[in-house]
Short mmCIF file of C-alpha atoms and ligand atoms in Angstrom, two decimals:
data_model
loop_
_atom_site.label_atom_id
_atom_site.label_comp_id
_atom_site.label_asym_id
_atom_site.label_seq_id
_atom_site.Cartn_x
_atom_site.Cartn_y
_atom_site.Cartn_z
CA UNK A 1 192.33 46.58 233.01
CA UNK A 2 193.13 48.48 236.24
CA UNK A 3 192.21 52.23 236.28
CA UNK A 4 190.02 52.07 233.36
CA UNK A 5 187.26 52.50 235.99
CA UNK A 6 188.56 55.72 235.91
CA UNK A 7 188.47 56.33 232.29
CA UNK A 8 184.45 55.59 231.59
CA UNK A 9 183.19 56.60 235.42
CA UNK A 10 184.32 59.51 235.72
CA UNK A 11 181.79 61.77 236.36
CA UNK A 12 180.66 59.71 238.63
CA UNK A 13 183.79 60.02 240.96
CA UNK A 14 183.40 63.78 240.04
CA UNK A 15 180.20 63.45 241.71
CA UNK A 16 181.92 61.64 244.42
CA UNK A 17 183.97 64.00 245.27
CA UNK A 18 181.71 67.05 245.87
CA UNK A 19 181.57 65.86 249.17
CA UNK A 20 184.70 67.28 250.56
CA UNK A 21 185.04 70.11 252.07
CA UNK A 22 186.73 72.88 253.90
CA UNK A 23 186.61 71.55 256.63
CA UNK A 24 187.84 67.96 255.68
CA UNK A 25 190.66 69.98 254.23
CA UNK A 26 191.31 71.80 257.14
CA UNK A 27 191.39 68.21 258.84
CA UNK A 28 194.16 66.99 256.64
CA UNK A 29 196.43 70.99 256.87
CA UNK A 30 196.26 69.94 260.38
CA UNK A 31 197.99 66.36 260.52
CA UNK A 32 200.36 68.21 257.96
CA UNK A 33 201.28 71.67 260.10
CA UNK A 34 204.15 70.72 262.04
CA UNK A 35 206.03 70.85 258.74
CA UNK A 36 204.26 72.33 255.84
CA UNK A 37 204.45 76.38 255.72
CA UNK A 38 202.71 78.84 253.92
CA UNK A 39 203.77 78.38 250.14
CA UNK A 40 205.41 74.26 251.16
CA UNK A 41 204.83 71.80 248.69
CA UNK A 42 202.47 68.95 248.81
CA UNK A 43 201.82 65.76 246.80
CA UNK A 44 198.62 64.33 246.33
CA UNK A 45 199.11 60.69 245.32
CA UNK A 46 195.52 59.54 243.27
CA UNK A 47 194.38 62.94 243.58
CA UNK A 48 192.02 61.95 241.04
CA UNK A 49 190.22 65.68 239.83
CA UNK A 50 192.14 67.76 242.40
CA UNK A 51 188.52 68.72 244.43
CA UNK A 52 190.84 67.96 247.33
CA UNK A 53 194.01 69.28 246.53
CA UNK A 54 192.27 72.51 245.81
CA UNK A 55 190.33 73.08 248.81
CA UNK A 56 193.58 72.94 250.80
CA UNK A 57 195.75 74.68 248.96
CA UNK A 58 193.42 77.50 249.82
CA UNK A 59 193.12 76.39 253.28
CA UNK A 60 196.86 75.81 254.37
CA UNK A 61 197.90 78.64 251.72
CA UNK A 62 200.31 75.99 249.87
CA UNK A 63 201.02 75.21 246.69
CA UNK A 64 199.32 70.81 246.27
CA UNK A 65 200.54 68.33 243.11
CA UNK A 66 197.96 66.32 241.23
CA UNK A 67 199.39 63.08 240.18
CA UNK A 68 197.21 60.37 238.50
CA UNK A 69 197.27 57.62 236.67
CA UNK A 70 193.58 58.93 234.88
CA UNK A 71 193.83 62.23 232.26
CA UNK A 72 189.96 61.66 232.65
CA UNK A 73 190.32 62.37 235.92
CA UNK A 74 192.81 64.79 236.03
CA UNK A 75 190.92 67.41 233.18
CA UNK A 76 189.09 68.13 236.79
CA UNK A 77 191.63 69.57 238.52
CA UNK A 78 193.33 71.83 236.55
CA UNK A 79 192.82 75.16 236.47
CA UNK A 80 192.48 75.46 240.39
CA UNK A 81 194.80 78.28 241.58
CA UNK A 82 196.91 76.58 244.03
CA UNK A 83 197.24 73.16 241.62
CA UNK A 84 198.42 72.00 239.52
CA UNK A 85 198.74 68.21 237.46
CA UNK A 86 201.09 65.87 236.72
CA UNK A 87 199.65 62.33 234.53
CA UNK A 88 201.48 59.42 235.97
CA UNK A 89 202.02 56.38 237.88
CA UNK A 90 202.87 56.36 241.72
CA UNK A 91 204.71 53.19 241.24
CA UNK A 92 206.94 55.58 239.22
CA UNK A 93 206.90 58.53 240.12
CA UNK A 94 207.69 61.99 237.72
CA UNK A 95 209.45 64.08 241.32
CA UNK A 96 213.24 64.61 242.20
CA UNK A 97 214.15 62.98 245.55
CA UNK A 98 212.73 64.69 248.26
CA UNK A 99 210.85 67.35 246.17
CA UNK A 100 207.37 67.31 248.42
CA UNK A 101 207.44 68.32 252.35
CA UNK A 102 203.94 66.37 253.03
CA UNK A 103 202.40 63.24 250.65
CA UNK A 104 198.51 62.77 250.86
CA UNK A 105 196.81 59.72 249.53
CA UNK A 106 193.36 59.78 250.17
CA UNK A 107 190.97 56.91 249.06
CA UNK A 108 193.17 55.91 245.96
CA UNK A 109 196.11 53.62 247.91
CA UNK A 110 193.73 50.55 247.30
CA UNK A 111 193.23 51.80 243.38
CA UNK A 112 197.12 50.59 243.11
CA UNK A 113 198.62 47.75 242.48
CA UNK A 114 201.98 48.45 242.77
CA UNK A 115 201.93 49.42 246.65
CA UNK A 116 205.45 48.67 247.98
CA UNK A 117 206.98 50.46 245.57
CA UNK A 118 203.89 53.13 245.86
CA UNK A 119 205.51 53.29 249.35
CA UNK A 120 208.83 53.73 248.43
CA UNK A 121 208.43 56.45 245.97
CA UNK A 122 206.59 58.32 248.64
CA UNK A 123 209.43 58.24 250.59
CA UNK A 124 212.30 58.90 247.97
CA UNK A 125 210.39 62.21 246.40
CA UNK A 126 209.38 63.76 250.43
CA UNK A 127 211.82 65.32 252.51
CA UNK A 128 213.54 64.08 255.34
CA UNK A 129 210.85 64.95 258.78
CA UNK A 130 208.50 65.44 255.61
CA UNK A 131 204.66 64.27 256.74
CA UNK A 132 202.53 61.78 255.18
CA UNK A 133 198.69 61.53 255.44
CA UNK A 134 196.75 58.51 254.22
CA UNK A 135 193.34 57.37 254.20
CA UNK A 136 192.01 54.37 253.82
CA UNK A 137 188.33 52.07 253.62
CA UNK A 138 189.05 49.60 256.27
CA UNK A 139 188.35 46.11 255.66
CA UNK A 140 187.52 44.61 258.77
CA UNK A 141 183.98 46.64 258.12
CA UNK A 142 181.69 44.73 256.66
CA UNK A 143 181.18 47.40 253.18
CA UNK A 144 184.50 47.57 252.80
CA UNK A 145 184.69 44.08 251.40
CA UNK A 146 181.98 43.93 249.99
CA UNK A 147 183.09 46.79 248.71
CA UNK A 148 186.10 45.71 247.48
CA UNK A 149 184.64 42.52 245.64
CA UNK A 150 183.36 44.98 243.27
CA UNK A 151 185.92 46.68 242.73
CA UNK A 152 187.91 43.05 241.95
CA UNK A 153 184.63 42.16 239.74
CA UNK A 154 185.01 45.80 237.84
CA UNK A 155 189.34 44.45 237.24
CA UNK A 156 190.73 46.62 240.18
CA UNK A 157 192.70 46.35 242.47
CA UNK A 158 190.81 46.36 245.79
CA UNK A 159 193.85 46.28 247.73
CA UNK A 160 192.50 47.77 251.12
CA UNK A 161 195.41 47.60 253.44
CA UNK A 162 194.23 46.46 257.80
CA UNK A 163 195.67 49.27 259.79
CA UNK A 164 198.28 46.79 261.17
CA UNK A 165 199.55 46.67 257.11
CA UNK A 166 199.72 49.83 256.40
CA UNK A 167 201.79 50.20 259.74
CA UNK A 168 204.09 47.58 258.20
CA UNK A 169 203.83 48.98 254.95
CA UNK A 170 205.05 52.16 255.46
CA UNK A 171 207.72 51.86 258.21
CA UNK A 172 209.73 49.40 256.05
CA UNK A 173 210.32 52.30 253.96
CA UNK A 174 211.31 54.92 256.94
CA UNK A 175 207.88 56.16 256.96
CA UNK A 176 206.41 56.36 260.55
CA UNK A 177 203.22 57.00 262.44
CA UNK A 178 199.82 56.29 263.76
CA UNK A 179 196.30 55.06 262.84
CA UNK A 180 193.41 57.40 263.61
CA UNK A 181 190.23 56.46 263.32
CA UNK A 182 187.72 58.15 260.88
CA UNK A 183 183.95 56.67 261.84
CA UNK A 184 183.25 53.11 261.79
CA UNK A 185 184.90 52.71 257.85
CA UNK A 186 188.06 54.16 257.69
CA UNK A 187 191.41 55.45 258.97
CA UNK A 188 193.98 58.31 258.13
CA UNK A 189 197.54 56.98 258.48
CA UNK A 190 199.18 60.09 259.74
CA UNK A 191 203.31 59.99 260.02
CA UNK A 192 206.12 61.59 259.55
CA UNK A 193 209.84 60.09 257.02
CA UNK A 194 212.12 59.41 259.34
CA UNK A 195 215.38 61.95 258.77
CA UNK A 196 218.64 60.95 259.84
CA UNK A 197 218.07 62.27 263.32
CA UNK A 198 215.56 60.48 264.41
CA UNK A 199 217.50 57.09 263.25
C1 SAM B 201 188.82 57.21 244.10
S1 SAM B 201 189.72 58.12 242.94
C2 SAM B 201 189.97 59.35 244.81
C3 SAM B 201 190.34 60.78 244.59
C4 SAM B 201 191.04 61.58 244.87
N1 SAM B 201 191.78 60.91 246.09
C5 SAM B 201 189.54 61.48 245.65
O1 SAM B 201 189.83 61.10 246.98
O2 SAM B 201 188.39 62.59 245.64
C6 SAM B 201 191.65 57.76 243.67
C7 SAM B 201 192.27 57.86 241.78
O3 SAM B 201 193.76 57.33 242.45
C8 SAM B 201 194.11 57.02 240.59
N2 SAM B 201 194.52 55.86 240.66
C9 SAM B 201 194.81 54.54 240.40
N3 SAM B 201 195.76 54.05 240.43
C10 SAM B 201 197.25 54.89 239.94
C11 SAM B 201 198.45 55.17 240.06
N4 SAM B 201 199.56 53.52 239.88
N5 SAM B 201 198.91 55.79 239.74
C12 SAM B 201 198.01 57.45 240.06
N6 SAM B 201 197.44 57.80 240.54
C13 SAM B 201 196.30 56.42 240.18
C14 SAM B 201 192.84 56.61 239.91
O4 SAM B 201 193.17 57.25 238.59
C15 SAM B 201 191.86 57.82 240.47
O5 SAM B 201 191.42 58.80 240.50
#
């Protein structure tokens, strides 16, 4: 069953999440900065243990909501300053329209099988002009394709998108931006939700 891995392998993902540094959070904050002031509202979709969310809340002085479908992962996200947690499915988010100034999803989208619904939900919960930062592994890299095979053997969707597929998916819901390479194996999609004035 998709997502089960995050219940039984939580300690491994906790270990993995310790890779996040203040510099990573600063780099993300800089991409969100045009629309994110102090006290701004950020949604971290599939934010898991909340370790990146806690760093981002600290460096950007913003409030970060971690949405995740795994209770086991979210248990590690509770209690950090500036971070709140919500258990739920990214394809059917329990938030009001235009509730957030920015949305991030890091190493998470390829774990979600209903990606079109997730993109539509991100567009719905973002305010017009809001910022998006999505980091994903690139299936052009052999190591990523091997990891995709392993994930699928474990019942995960393994839905790694190429940069072009990412741009097309989000463009279809009015989220428009650019792809930045992040080393040889990944990329970030940095974008904004179009406002009426952009159309
Ligand atoms: C590899 S972890 C990444 C966690 C965090 N973003 C990080 O980089 O440290 C992927 C997360 O996506 C979550 N996830 C998978 N499918 C989801 C869905 N449909 N809705 C919400 N969260 C989901 C998993 O529970 C897991 O915590």
